[in-house]
Amino acid sequence: MITITDKSLCCGCTACMSACPAQCIVMRRDREGFDYPVINSPDLCLECGKCESVCPVLNPLETAGPLEALAVRSQKWLEGSSSGGVFPALAEEVISDGGVVFGAVVNDDMTVGHAEACDMAGVEKMRGSKYVQSDLFASYEDVRYWLAEGRKVLFTGTPCQVAGLHRYLGRPYDALYTVDVLCHGVPSPGLWEKYVKALETEHGGRMTYVRFKDKSAGWRHYAFTTSFGSCPYMDDPYMALFVQDMTLRPSCYKCAARDGRSGSDLTFSDLWSVQLCAPEMSDDKGVSGIYVNTEKGRQLLGRLASGIEAESVDIELSRMDNGGFRDPEGIPERRAEFFKGMHSCDDIIRYMKAYVVRKPLWKRMYRAVRGFLSSCKKNILK
Ligand SMILES: Cc1cc2nc3c(=O)[nH]c(=O)nc-3n(C[C@H](O)[C@H](O)[C@H](O)COP(=O)(O)OP(=O)(O)OC[C@H]3O[C@@H](n4cnc5c(N)ncnc54)[C@H](O)[C@@H]3O)c2cc1C
């Protein structure tokens, strides 16, 4: 029977719950708003050890370095996607082949969870980054079901979700393609739900729409947009605390699945250093940095050849200016205090704002000037 000796390591992937033949494991929310597996009915436990053997934290996958990095974008899907719109292009390819696609959606009640799609209307809801840990529900069992039915499956998620799926399945499947997003961490679903309720109270109505990364006014300085309005992402306290790493799941600070350890065929990121790597694609509409981790991933991407712009780029250069590649700096000093106080505060929006730290102006200006100079240098060297 799985016992979590150090809760801060559990990534909440649900592999143990999905693998339990006696169904005695459930996911339960903690006070920080994250879901953890607990043994619901110990008397039903068969002591088979499956829950431990599928855990991607107890049994990390081998590191697979990227074979290649590419700057990629799909003009057809650029608008409405978070970076280069390669996810919907891949999904369309898999669906046209009779396949099934798994990805994160925002539900009607603004919670975030995984869903499956057999058509592009379903895929549409998966587009866009949702900065909340997505609830996988029974996705792992559903993936296995479709594979057993002989269907192709494209599973997209965070590195820990992809690693958990591989451990749960226990063997490779030719018909399975996995893609992870470059992820520096996932914020608390409980905090997100509290924030949504507070915004609804403030505006006197239901929230019906959210776009965490709205690039309609620019990809670099994207906006956080809801049915109540839009603002630069750093002006929204939920987004600012996410970017500051204040509200991430404890396991994210020592992620066991990032850096090529998820078993994914492809990794999707924002190519923030596009001016250095592929300046001709730098028009502030969004470009993906795609890391090809397996030959299978290369083949899948190759099938899109006619519908996308793709250019091989230097791996090291492609990682520049991307927080997703930086080594975690450890747990912020005030994180524990933040989560402890969030239940007792009167006004969660004001409370969150009090924890936002604005970078000093000189640091922001230094960063902008450094970016400008390095792009000039690169253009001169060309
Ligand atoms: C929590 C999170 C943190 C990220 N951090 C970084 C980062 O630091 N640096 C960086 O370069 N890129 C980061 N990304 C990835 C990036 O923003 C884009 O999502 C990615 O490049 C895909 O872009 P696209 O245009 O091809 O896909 P889109 O069409 O925008 O599709 C979005 C894809 O992301 C998946 N997805 C969205 N939200 C979630 C979620 N909550 N959980 C699991 N999967 C999800 C969907 O299933 C879909 O496959 C992050 C994404 C997420 C979800």
XYZ file of C-alpha atoms and ligand atoms in Angstrom:
435
model
C 0.000 0.000 0.000
C 1.403 3.375 -1.003
C 2.402 5.557 1.922
C 3.476 9.074 1.245
C 6.375 9.642 3.605
C 7.229 13.038 2.105
C 4.116 14.743 0.766
C 6.173 17.455 -0.871
C 7.390 14.930 -3.469
C 3.942 13.761 -4.657
C 3.059 15.392 -8.002
C -0.601 14.293 -7.867
C -0.493 12.533 -11.240
C -3.162 9.964 -10.239
C -1.199 6.945 -11.568
C -1.519 5.143 -8.203
C -5.260 5.793 -7.997
C -5.817 4.672 -11.595
C -3.731 1.508 -11.191
C -5.355 0.278 -7.968
C -7.362 -2.860 -8.870
C -9.390 -2.584 -5.649
C -10.170 1.111 -6.237
C -9.268 1.941 -2.681
C -7.296 5.116 -3.520
C -9.001 8.493 -3.960
C -7.611 11.975 -4.530
C -8.319 14.356 -1.656
C -7.752 18.114 -1.548
C -5.403 19.533 1.102
C -5.530 22.966 2.753
C -3.306 24.477 0.074
C -5.840 23.385 -2.557
C -3.836 20.541 -4.177
C -5.076 16.961 -4.602
C -3.191 14.020 -3.033
C -3.870 10.272 -3.086
C -5.213 8.759 0.110
C -6.207 5.170 0.895
C -9.940 5.454 1.261
C -10.664 1.911 2.376
C -7.517 0.146 3.685
C -9.488 -3.059 4.355
C -10.020 -3.428 0.577
C -6.281 -3.126 -0.191
C -4.914 -6.304 -1.852
C -1.297 -5.424 -0.983
C -0.472 -5.972 -4.689
C 2.049 -3.100 -4.743
C 0.754 -1.699 -8.072
C 0.284 1.777 -6.617
C 3.970 1.969 -5.716
C 5.255 0.417 -8.927
C 3.481 2.996 -11.148
C 4.549 6.067 -9.162
C 6.790 8.192 -11.436
C 8.397 9.831 -8.400
C 9.404 6.509 -6.776
C 10.373 5.116 -10.205
C 11.724 7.983 -12.309
C 12.018 7.455 -16.055
C 15.361 7.620 -17.836
C 16.454 11.026 -19.076
C 16.070 11.418 -22.833
C 17.928 14.471 -24.082
C 16.426 16.388 -27.001
C 17.546 15.127 -30.413
C 16.759 18.497 -31.922
C 15.211 21.902 -31.173
C 12.957 23.629 -33.673
C 11.295 27.016 -34.043
C 7.798 26.176 -35.267
C 4.518 27.903 -35.922
C 1.305 27.144 -37.720
C -0.294 30.195 -39.366
C -3.627 28.381 -39.405
C -3.727 27.973 -35.625
C -1.528 30.826 -34.396
C -4.381 33.015 -33.202
C -6.038 31.443 -30.195
C -3.082 29.272 -29.165
C -0.569 30.159 -26.456
C 2.572 30.070 -28.523
C 3.015 28.761 -32.077
C -0.246 26.808 -32.404
C 1.487 23.498 -33.031
C -0.726 21.571 -30.598
C -3.962 22.001 -32.656
C -2.030 21.217 -35.857
C -0.836 17.912 -34.355
C -4.279 17.194 -32.915
C -5.857 17.723 -36.351
C -3.401 15.246 -37.858
C -4.174 12.591 -35.217
C -7.945 13.138 -35.453
C -7.918 12.924 -39.260
C -6.368 9.501 -38.745
C -9.252 8.402 -36.486
C -7.326 9.150 -33.295
C -8.268 10.575 -29.910
C -6.662 13.642 -28.289
C -6.293 14.349 -24.557
C -5.633 17.832 -23.162
C -6.584 20.388 -20.505
C -9.836 22.363 -20.769
C -11.615 25.005 -18.690
C -14.953 23.576 -17.555
C -18.166 25.634 -17.380
C -17.600 26.248 -13.659
C -14.069 27.556 -14.452
C -12.317 24.519 -12.931
C -9.536 23.027 -15.059
C -9.440 19.356 -15.987
C -8.382 16.951 -18.709
C -10.809 15.883 -21.417
C -10.707 13.706 -24.523
C -11.649 14.799 -28.040
C -12.448 12.877 -31.202
C -13.154 16.027 -33.231
C -11.738 19.543 -33.599
C -14.607 21.111 -31.629
C -13.288 19.209 -28.600
C -9.681 20.178 -29.383
C -10.672 23.865 -29.577
C -11.341 23.853 -25.808
C -7.873 22.436 -25.137
C -6.110 25.340 -26.840
C -4.405 27.895 -24.616
C -2.331 27.440 -21.442
C -4.317 27.100 -18.235
C -2.170 28.090 -15.279
C -3.817 25.715 -12.804
C -3.021 22.059 -12.046
C -5.395 20.154 -14.309
C -7.533 17.366 -12.814
C -6.845 14.204 -14.829
C -10.034 12.402 -13.667
C -9.889 8.960 -15.359
C -7.734 10.045 -18.324
C -5.124 7.306 -17.828
C -7.762 4.549 -17.927
C -9.394 6.236 -20.953
C -6.066 6.380 -22.818
C -5.594 2.655 -22.219
C -9.154 1.979 -23.389
C -8.641 3.775 -26.719
C -5.268 2.115 -27.305
C -6.884 -1.279 -26.700
C -9.541 -0.296 -29.257
C -6.727 0.175 -31.784
C -7.067 3.973 -31.972
C -4.185 6.426 -32.158
C -3.895 8.609 -29.047
C -2.243 12.003 -28.575
C -1.860 12.792 -24.860
C -0.764 16.305 -23.857
C -0.041 17.519 -20.348
C 2.595 18.609 -17.874
C 5.794 16.510 -17.600
C 4.570 14.773 -14.404
C 1.233 13.897 -16.058
C 3.044 12.385 -19.035
C 5.491 10.484 -16.788
C 2.565 9.151 -14.725
C 0.812 7.957 -17.895
C 3.896 6.055 -19.082
C 4.320 4.400 -15.682
C 0.603 3.553 -15.508
C 0.604 1.959 -18.986
C 3.762 0.040 -18.115
C 4.807 -0.594 -21.712
C 5.309 1.352 -24.935
C 2.459 1.565 -27.469
C 3.152 2.343 -31.135
C -0.150 4.198 -31.379
C 0.522 6.512 -28.424
C 2.102 9.951 -28.870
C 2.893 12.025 -25.809
C 3.623 15.741 -25.657
C 4.526 17.695 -22.542
C 4.514 21.449 -22.122
C 7.649 23.012 -20.711
C 6.422 23.654 -17.203
C 8.029 25.557 -14.358
C 5.188 24.549 -12.058
C 1.430 24.385 -11.596
C -0.569 26.624 -9.237
C -3.166 25.457 -6.732
C -6.629 24.557 -8.097
C -8.115 25.427 -4.692
C -6.634 28.933 -4.827
C -7.858 29.399 -8.416
C -11.411 28.394 -7.434
C -11.324 30.818 -4.476
C -10.095 33.586 -6.774
C -12.848 32.915 -9.328
C -15.500 33.129 -6.564
C -14.016 36.412 -5.306
C -14.031 37.934 -8.816
C -17.629 36.790 -9.287
C -18.629 38.469 -6.011
C -16.763 41.643 -6.950
C -18.403 41.827 -10.395
C -21.800 40.497 -9.356
C -22.148 37.619 -11.820
C -20.790 34.310 -13.068
C -17.408 34.132 -14.776
C -18.040 32.532 -18.148
C -14.694 32.902 -19.885
C -10.998 32.944 -19.057
C -7.877 33.161 -21.164
C -4.797 32.942 -18.951
C -2.490 33.854 -21.813
C -4.309 36.178 -24.190
C -1.851 37.279 -26.859
C -4.302 39.277 -28.969
C -2.381 42.468 -28.069
C 1.035 40.771 -28.244
C 2.658 37.484 -27.275
C 5.492 38.855 -25.134
C 3.338 41.142 -23.027
C 0.287 38.941 -23.009
C -2.899 39.712 -21.111
C -5.007 37.851 -18.549
C -8.566 38.060 -19.862
C -11.859 36.977 -18.299
C -15.500 37.750 -19.023
C -15.027 40.614 -16.505
C -12.169 42.337 -18.353
C -8.539 42.189 -19.394
C -5.225 43.414 -17.968
C -1.478 42.871 -18.521
C -0.745 39.518 -16.868
C 1.551 40.987 -14.220
C -1.263 43.301 -13.051
C -3.414 40.348 -12.102
C -2.545 39.028 -8.621
C -3.258 35.362 -9.467
C -0.926 35.507 -12.482
C 1.730 37.582 -10.694
C 1.909 35.065 -7.818
C 2.170 32.195 -10.321
C 5.046 33.868 -12.165
C 6.711 34.543 -8.793
C 6.524 30.771 -8.040
C 4.581 31.552 -4.850
C 1.559 29.337 -5.520
C 3.105 26.212 -7.078
C 2.578 22.638 -5.909
C 5.365 21.685 -3.456
C 6.651 18.920 -5.778
C 7.207 21.499 -8.552
C 10.154 22.966 -6.646
C 12.018 19.657 -7.143
C 10.249 18.287 -10.193
C 11.187 14.688 -10.998
C 9.810 14.769 -14.545
C 11.154 17.893 -16.234
C 14.354 18.079 -18.305
C 13.587 15.099 -20.527
C 12.462 12.742 -17.741
C 8.778 12.494 -18.672
C 9.178 10.029 -21.548
C 7.436 12.469 -23.913
C 7.967 12.319 -27.670
C 7.873 16.114 -27.977
C 8.157 19.047 -25.570
C 6.378 22.320 -26.370
C 7.595 25.686 -25.116
C 7.505 29.361 -25.945
C 10.566 30.327 -27.952
C 11.239 33.556 -26.051
C 14.720 33.819 -27.628
C 13.234 33.785 -31.142
C 15.040 37.015 -32.054
C 18.327 35.196 -31.540
C 17.340 31.828 -33.023
C 14.952 32.547 -35.866
C 14.576 36.362 -36.243
C 12.412 36.039 -39.381
C 9.664 34.473 -37.214
C 9.865 37.216 -34.599
C 6.653 39.213 -35.092
C 5.170 39.008 -31.571
C 2.386 36.639 -32.640
C 3.903 33.583 -30.933
C 6.472 30.951 -31.846
C 6.889 27.510 -30.294
C 10.226 26.086 -29.283
C 9.755 22.369 -29.880
C 12.124 19.756 -28.505
C 12.113 16.470 -30.386
C 12.816 13.770 -27.801
C 12.199 10.592 -29.821
C 12.208 9.408 -33.434
C 8.480 8.830 -33.092
C 8.028 12.505 -32.177
C 10.094 13.493 -35.210
C 7.876 11.373 -37.477
C 4.663 12.864 -36.073
C 5.959 16.396 -36.549
C 7.187 15.464 -40.036
C 3.614 14.628 -41.040
C 2.740 18.334 -40.626
C 5.469 19.444 -43.013
C 3.233 21.274 -45.459
C 1.147 23.182 -42.911
C 3.803 24.700 -40.675
C 6.909 26.864 -40.723
C 9.748 24.997 -39.009
C 13.420 25.745 -38.613
C 16.100 23.853 -36.738
C 17.635 26.040 -34.009
C 20.560 25.830 -31.613
C 19.432 24.004 -28.449
C 21.330 26.220 -26.005
C 20.239 29.441 -27.686
C 16.620 28.265 -27.717
C 16.639 27.899 -23.918
C 17.725 31.486 -23.256
C 15.335 33.848 -21.479
C 12.958 31.003 -20.627
C 12.060 30.605 -16.961
C 10.882 27.057 -17.672
C 14.506 25.942 -18.083
C 15.939 27.635 -15.041
C 16.785 25.490 -12.045
C 14.123 25.920 -9.360
C 15.257 28.540 -6.877
C 13.628 26.782 -3.959
C 10.428 27.484 -2.104
C 9.749 31.220 -1.655
C 10.205 32.319 1.936
C 6.605 33.519 2.389
C 4.868 30.625 0.609
C 3.863 28.699 3.754
C 2.578 31.881 5.403
C 0.608 32.739 2.236
C -1.226 29.408 2.096
C -1.808 29.356 5.847
C -3.489 32.741 5.810
C -5.583 32.326 2.672
C -8.466 30.674 4.525
C -8.786 33.250 7.258
C -8.467 36.482 5.245
C -11.601 38.565 4.626
C -10.728 39.610 1.103
C -8.694 37.091 -0.938
C -8.016 39.536 -3.786
C -6.517 42.153 -1.439
C -4.678 39.375 0.414
C -3.101 38.066 -2.826
C -2.101 41.561 -3.934
C -0.198 42.023 -0.661
C 2.107 39.116 -1.588
C 2.924 40.336 -5.098
C 6.487 41.616 -5.384
C 7.113 44.065 -8.201
C 10.629 43.883 -9.647
C 12.426 47.229 -9.238
C 12.252 49.468 -12.326
C 16.019 49.306 -12.881
C 15.838 45.479 -13.117
C 13.026 45.609 -15.653
C 14.894 48.223 -17.727
C 18.155 46.266 -17.511
C 16.399 43.155 -18.835
C 14.825 45.055 -21.731
C 18.136 46.702 -22.722
C 20.013 43.366 -22.451
C 17.471 41.672 -24.734
C 17.720 44.500 -27.267
C 21.547 44.465 -27.295
C 21.804 40.702 -27.703
C 19.412 40.777 -30.665
C 21.513 43.580 -32.279
C 24.673 41.505 -31.696
C 23.117 38.446 -33.293
C 21.976 40.446 -36.346
C 25.450 41.978 -36.786
C 27.117 38.523 -36.588
C 24.776 37.111 -39.276
C 1.241 25.348 -16.230
C 2.034 25.688 -17.458
C 3.297 26.293 -17.338
C 4.047 26.602 -18.474
N 5.285 27.193 -18.328
C 6.031 27.445 -19.428
C 7.328 28.035 -19.299
O 7.792 28.336 -18.196
N 8.048 28.254 -20.435
C 7.562 27.923 -21.686
O 8.263 28.136 -22.667
N 6.347 27.371 -21.824
C 5.563 27.125 -20.741
N 4.315 26.546 -20.899
C 3.894 26.061 -22.252
C 3.446 27.101 -23.285
O 2.881 28.262 -22.659
C 2.421 26.552 -24.280
O 1.314 25.996 -23.630
C 2.926 25.459 -25.136
O 4.103 25.943 -25.753
C 1.886 24.968 -26.166
O 1.583 26.009 -27.066
P 0.694 25.786 -28.387
O 0.468 27.141 -28.981
O 1.309 24.745 -29.287
O -0.597 25.088 -27.816
P -2.052 25.599 -27.496
O -2.907 25.493 -28.693
O -2.057 26.874 -26.763
O -2.531 24.388 -26.521
C -2.226 24.326 -25.161
C -1.646 22.980 -24.835
O -1.233 22.972 -23.465
C -1.924 21.977 -22.733
N -2.253 22.541 -21.426
C -2.791 23.755 -21.190
N -2.964 23.949 -19.882
C -2.541 22.831 -19.269
C -2.501 22.403 -17.910
N -2.910 23.198 -16.895
N -2.030 21.180 -17.628
C -1.620 20.360 -18.626
N -1.608 20.696 -19.937
C -2.083 21.927 -20.254
C -3.179 21.652 -23.543
O -3.620 20.343 -23.280
C -2.641 21.830 -24.967
O -1.957 20.689 -25.371
C 3.538 26.271 -19.777
C 2.270 25.688 -19.902
C 1.525 25.398 -18.776
C 0.175 24.754 -18.947
